[in-house]
Coordinates of C-alpha atoms in Angstrom, one line a residue:
Chain D
M290 CA 123.8 77.0 101.1
K291 CA 126.0 77.8 98.1
M292 CA 128.0 80.9 97.8
K293 CA 126.5 81.5 94.4
L294 CA 123.2 82.1 96.1
I295 CA 124.7 84.3 98.8
Q296 CA 127.0 86.5 96.6
P297 CA 124.0 88.4 95.1
F298 CA 123.0 89.4 98.7
I299 CA 126.5 90.6 99.5
N300 CA 126.6 92.6 96.3
A301 CA 123.2 94.1 96.8
A302 CA 124.0 95.1 100.4
D303 CA 127.1 96.7 99.2
A304 CA 125.2 98.7 96.5
V305 CA 122.4 99.7 98.7
L306 CA 124.4 100.6 101.8
A307 CA 127.3 102.2 100.1
Q308 CA 125.0 104.4 97.9
G309 CA 122.6 105.2 100.7
L310 CA 125.2 106.0 103.4
Q311 CA 127.6 107.5 100.8
S312 CA 130.6 105.6 102.3
P313 CA 132.2 102.2 101.5
M314 CA 131.0 99.0 103.1
S315 CA 133.1 96.0 103.9
I316 CA 132.2 92.4 105.0
G317 CA 133.4 92.0 108.5
N318 CA 132.5 88.5 109.4
L319 CA 130.6 85.6 107.8
S320 CA 129.4 82.7 109.9
M321 CA 126.9 79.9 110.0
E322 CA 124.2 80.2 112.6
Q323 CA 124.1 77.0 114.7
E324 CA 121.6 78.1 117.3
A325 CA 118.3 79.9 117.4
Y326 CA 118.4 83.3 115.9
R327 CA 118.7 86.0 118.5
R328 CA 117.7 89.5 117.5
K329 CA 120.3 92.3 118.0
G330 CA 118.1 95.3 117.8
V331 CA 115.8 96.7 115.1
A332 CA 115.2 93.8 112.7
A333 CA 113.2 93.4 109.5
L334 CA 112.3 90.1 107.9
V335 CA 111.7 89.6 104.2
A336 CA 110.2 86.3 103.1
I337 CA 111.0 84.7 99.8
T338 CA 108.9 82.0 98.1
G339 CA 109.5 80.2 94.8
D340 CA 112.3 78.0 93.5
I341 CA 114.2 78.9 96.7
E342 CA 112.3 79.6 99.9
G343 CA 113.3 81.2 103.1
R344 CA 113.9 84.5 104.7
I345 CA 116.4 87.3 105.2
V346 CA 116.6 89.2 108.4
F347 CA 118.2 92.6 108.4
D348 CA 119.3 93.4 111.9
L349 CA 120.9 96.5 113.4
D350 CA 121.6 97.3 117.0
P351 CA 119.4 100.2 118.2
E352 CA 122.2 102.8 118.1
T353 CA 123.3 101.8 114.6
A354 CA 119.6 101.8 113.4
L355 CA 119.2 105.3 114.8
R356 CA 122.4 106.6 113.1
V357 CA 121.5 105.0 109.8
A358 CA 117.9 106.3 109.8
S359 CA 119.0 109.8 110.8
H360 CA 121.4 109.8 107.9
F361 CA 118.6 108.9 105.5
A362 CA 116.2 111.3 107.0
G363 CA 118.8 114.1 106.9
A364 CA 118.0 115.0 110.6
D365 CA 118.5 113.5 114.1
L366 CA 115.6 111.2 114.9
P367 CA 114.5 110.1 118.3
E368 CA 115.1 106.4 119.0
S369 CA 111.3 105.8 119.3
D370 CA 110.6 107.3 115.9
D371 CA 108.7 104.9 113.5
L372 CA 110.9 106.1 110.7
V373 CA 113.8 104.2 112.3
R374 CA 112.0 100.9 111.9
E375 CA 110.6 102.0 108.5
T376 CA 114.2 102.6 107.3
V377 CA 115.4 99.2 108.4
C378 CA 112.4 97.6 106.6
E379 CA 113.0 99.5 103.4
L380 CA 116.7 98.7 103.4
A381 CA 115.9 95.0 103.8
N382 CA 113.4 95.3 101.0
Q383 CA 115.9 97.0 98.7
V384 CA 118.8 94.6 99.4
T385 CA 116.6 91.5 99.0
G386 CA 114.9 92.9 95.9
N387 CA 118.2 93.6 94.2
A388 CA 119.6 90.2 95.1
V389 CA 116.5 88.4 93.9
T390 CA 116.7 90.4 90.6
T391 CA 120.2 89.0 90.0
L392 CA 119.1 85.4 90.9
N393 CA 116.0 85.7 88.8
D394 CA 118.2 86.6 85.8
Q395 CA 120.1 83.4 86.5
G396 CA 116.9 81.4 86.0
F397 CA 115.5 81.2 89.6
H398 CA 111.9 82.3 90.1
F399 CA 110.9 84.0 93.3
R400 CA 108.3 86.1 94.9
V401 CA 109.5 88.7 97.4
H402 CA 107.0 89.5 100.2
P403 CA 106.7 92.9 101.8
P404 CA 109.1 93.4 104.8
V405 CA 107.8 93.0 108.3
L406 CA 109.3 94.2 111.5
H407 CA 110.8 91.2 113.4
T408 CA 109.9 91.8 117.0
S409 CA 110.4 88.4 118.7
E410 CA 113.7 87.9 120.5
H411 CA 114.4 84.5 119.0
G412 CA 113.8 83.0 115.6
P413 CA 113.6 79.3 114.6
I414 CA 116.7 77.1 115.0
S415 CA 118.5 76.5 111.8
T416 CA 118.2 73.0 110.3
E417 CA 120.1 71.2 107.6
D418 CA 117.4 72.2 105.1
T419 CA 117.5 75.9 106.1
E420 CA 121.0 76.7 107.0
A421 CA 121.3 80.3 108.2
L422 CA 124.3 82.4 107.2
V423 CA 125.1 85.6 109.1
I424 CA 126.9 88.3 107.2
C425 CA 128.2 91.3 109.1
C426 CA 128.4 94.4 106.9
E427 CA 130.6 97.0 108.4
T428 CA 129.7 100.6 107.6
D429 CA 130.9 103.9 109.0
R430 CA 127.5 104.1 110.9
G431 CA 128.0 100.7 112.5
S432 CA 127.4 97.0 111.8
V433 CA 124.5 95.8 109.7
F434 CA 123.7 92.0 110.1
M435 CA 122.1 90.0 107.4
N436 CA 120.8 86.6 108.5
I437 CA 120.0 84.5 105.5
A438 CA 118.2 81.2 105.6
L439 CA 117.3 79.7 102.3
R440 CA 116.5 76.2 101.0
Y441 CA 115.8 74.8 97.6
N442 CA 112.1 74.2 97.1
V443 CA 112.4 72.1 94.0
P444 CA 115.1 69.7 92.8
L445 CA 117.5 71.6 90.6
S446 CA 118.4 70.4 87.2
G447 CA 120.3 71.7 84.2
D448 CA 120.9 75.4 84.1
L449 CA 119.6 76.0 87.6
A450 CA 121.9 73.4 89.1
A451 CA 124.8 75.0 87.3
A452 CA 123.8 78.5 88.5
A453 CA 123.6 77.2 92.1
G454 CA 126.9 75.5 91.8
E455 CA 125.6 72.0 92.3
Chain C
M27 CA 121.4 116.5 97.9
E28 CA 122.2 117.5 94.4
Q29 CA 119.9 120.2 92.9
F30 CA 118.6 119.8 89.3
A31 CA 117.2 122.3 86.8
S32 CA 113.5 122.6 87.6
L33 CA 111.1 120.5 85.6
K34 CA 107.9 122.4 85.0
R35 CA 104.7 121.7 83.1
S36 CA 104.9 123.1 79.6
K37 CA 101.2 124.2 79.6
D38 CA 101.3 126.5 82.5
G39 CA 104.9 126.6 83.9
Q40 CA 103.7 125.2 87.2
P41 CA 105.6 122.5 89.2
V42 CA 105.1 118.9 88.1
R43 CA 102.8 117.2 90.6
Y44 CA 103.6 113.7 91.8
L45 CA 101.6 110.9 93.4
M46 CA 103.9 108.7 95.6
V47 CA 102.7 105.1 96.0
D48 CA 104.8 102.9 98.3
D49 CA 103.9 100.9 101.4
S50 CA 107.1 102.2 103.0
V51 CA 106.8 105.7 104.6
F52 CA 110.6 105.9 104.4
A53 CA 110.5 105.2 100.6
R54 CA 107.8 107.9 100.1
K55 CA 109.7 110.5 102.1
N56 CA 112.9 109.6 100.2
L57 CA 111.2 110.0 96.8
A58 CA 109.6 113.2 98.0
R59 CA 113.0 114.7 98.8
I60 CA 114.3 113.7 95.4
V61 CA 111.4 115.1 93.4
E62 CA 111.6 118.4 95.4
T63 CA 115.2 118.7 94.0
F64 CA 113.6 118.6 90.6
G65 CA 111.3 121.5 91.5
G66 CA 108.4 119.0 91.8
Q67 CA 105.4 119.0 94.2
V68 CA 103.9 116.0 96.1
A69 CA 100.2 116.0 95.2
G70 CA 99.4 112.9 97.2
E71 CA 100.6 109.7 98.8
A72 CA 99.3 106.1 99.0
G73 CA 100.5 103.1 100.9
D74 CA 98.8 100.4 98.7
G75 CA 97.4 100.0 95.2
M76 CA 93.7 100.4 96.2
T77 CA 94.4 103.8 97.8
A78 CA 96.5 104.8 94.8
I79 CA 93.5 104.5 92.5
T80 CA 91.4 106.7 94.7
E81 CA 94.2 109.2 95.2
Y82 CA 94.8 109.4 91.5
D83 CA 91.1 110.3 91.0
R84 CA 91.4 112.9 93.8
T85 CA 94.7 114.5 92.9
N86 CA 95.0 114.0 89.1
P87 CA 98.8 114.1 89.2
D88 CA 101.2 114.6 86.3
I89 CA 103.4 111.6 87.3
V90 CA 102.8 108.6 89.5
L91 CA 105.8 106.9 91.2
M92 CA 104.5 103.4 92.0
D93 CA 106.1 100.6 94.0
I94 CA 105.4 97.0 92.9
T95 CA 105.4 94.9 96.1
M96 CA 102.6 96.2 98.3
P97 CA 99.9 94.8 100.5
Q98 CA 96.2 94.6 99.4
M99 CA 96.9 95.4 95.8
E100 CA 100.3 95.3 94.1
G101 CA 101.6 98.2 92.0
I102 CA 101.3 96.5 88.6
E103 CA 97.6 95.8 89.1
A104 CA 97.0 99.3 90.4
A105 CA 98.8 100.8 87.4
E106 CA 96.6 98.7 85.0
K107 CA 93.4 99.9 86.7
I108 CA 94.5 103.5 86.7
V109 CA 95.5 103.5 83.0
A110 CA 92.2 101.7 82.1
Q111 CA 90.3 104.7 83.6
H112 CA 92.9 107.4 82.6
P113 CA 94.8 106.4 79.5
E114 CA 96.8 109.5 79.7
A115 CA 98.2 108.6 83.2
R116 CA 102.0 108.6 83.4
I117 CA 103.1 105.9 85.8
V118 CA 106.7 105.1 86.6
M119 CA 107.3 101.9 88.5
V120 CA 109.9 102.2 91.2
S121 CA 110.9 98.9 92.8
S122 CA 113.8 97.0 94.2
V123 CA 112.7 94.0 92.2
G124 CA 113.9 94.8 88.7
Y125 CA 114.0 91.5 86.8
Q126 CA 113.0 91.3 83.2
E127 CA 109.6 89.7 83.7
N128 CA 108.5 92.3 86.2
I129 CA 109.5 95.1 84.0
V130 CA 107.8 93.7 80.9
A131 CA 104.6 92.9 82.9
A132 CA 104.6 96.5 84.2
L133 CA 105.1 98.0 80.8
Q134 CA 102.5 95.7 79.1
R135 CA 100.0 96.8 81.7
G136 CA 100.3 100.5 81.2
A137 CA 103.4 101.7 83.1
R138 CA 105.6 104.1 81.1
H139 CA 108.9 103.3 82.6
F140 CA 110.8 101.5 85.4
V141 CA 113.4 102.6 87.9
Q142 CA 115.1 100.3 90.2
K143 CA 115.7 101.0 93.9
P144 CA 117.8 102.3 95.4
V145 CA 116.8 105.3 93.3
K146 CA 119.6 107.4 91.8
P147 CA 118.2 110.9 91.6
E148 CA 120.0 111.6 88.2
V149 CA 118.4 108.4 86.8
L150 CA 114.9 109.3 88.0
Y151 CA 115.3 112.9 86.7
E152 CA 116.1 111.6 83.2
V153 CA 113.2 109.2 83.3
I154 CA 110.8 111.9 84.4
K155 CA 112.0 114.2 81.6
Y156 CA 111.5 111.3 79.1
V157 CA 108.1 110.4 80.4
L158 CA 106.8 114.0 80.4
G159 CA 108.0 114.5 76.8
E160 CA 106.7 117.7 75.4
D161 CA 104.4 118.2 78.4
G162 CA 107.5 119.0 80.5
A163 CA 110.0 121.8 80.2
V164 CA 113.3 122.4 81.9
A165 CA 113.2 125.8 83.5
H166 CA 116.6 127.5 83.6
A167 CA 117.1 129.8 86.5
A168 CA 117.5 133.5 85.6
G169 CA 121.2 134.3 85.3
A170 CA 122.2 130.6 85.1
G171 CA 125.4 130.1 83.2
A172 CA 126.5 133.7 83.8

C-alpha cells in the first residue's frame, strides 16, 4: 500500500479529530498488520468500493470512546449509551469521506458505504492483496486507531499510476 | 459553542425551521446544536431519504440539511424528489464526501448548496444566510454594540 494512498487518511484524521476535539493530534505509531485484526474496543467499519477497494476500521478503546463521545455531546455519557457508538461511526464516516474526496480529486473513483459497527473480535487476516496498515492517532482524549486495508481493483495506468506512486 | 446573531424569517420574524436528514444520530444532534446557536429551530428529523420526503411534507421546513450517503435512499435522490414536489425547497447537502462530481450532481438535482463535514459553524451560518436570501434576516439583539 503506497503512502500516497494513506496520506489523505492521515490528513483527514488530523482535520476531523483536531477540529472536533479542539486540540492537536499527532501520529504515534504506524505499523503493518501481520495477523488477524483484533478489535480494541468500540469500532466502526467503512467499506470502500471502486478503483480501490477495501475497508477502514476506526477503533477506540472503551474509555477513549466514552471520553471522545462525551466531548462531542457536551455532557458525560454512560458507557452503554448508543451515542458513544454513533460518535465512533460518524467520525469514521467523516475521516473516510474527507480522504476519499482528496483521492477522488486525484482521479480515483470510489463509493463510500455507510459506516457499520464492527462487533466481531477478529477481522480477516491481511493478505498480500489487502495489506492492513494501522495508524495510531494520539489525541488528548486517548489513542484512536485507524486500520486501513485497501487494494487496487483495476490495473493502474497513466495519471492514476502516477497518483498512486507506481 | 460560539453564538451567532439570530437568523429569522423575514416574513414573520420567527426562527428559521430546519429538517435534519442524516442516518447518524450523532450528526443530527451535532447539527441541531449548531443551528440552535443561529437561533434556529429543529422542525423534524429523518434517518434516510424516504423518511426525509414524508417529513418534508409534514413539517414544511425553511431549510433542509441533507446527508448524501444514507441507507434506503441517498440524499441526492431524496433532494431531487423533494424539489420535484416543492420547487421552493431549500436543501443544503451536508456530507463528508465532497468531491466535485458529488457536488455538481447534488446541485444539478435541486440542492442549493453544499457543506463538507466536519461542519464548521461559521461556514454553515454563511451558507444558510446565502440560501435564505431575502427570506432571512439577521436579528440584532437589543443593545448590541452598546
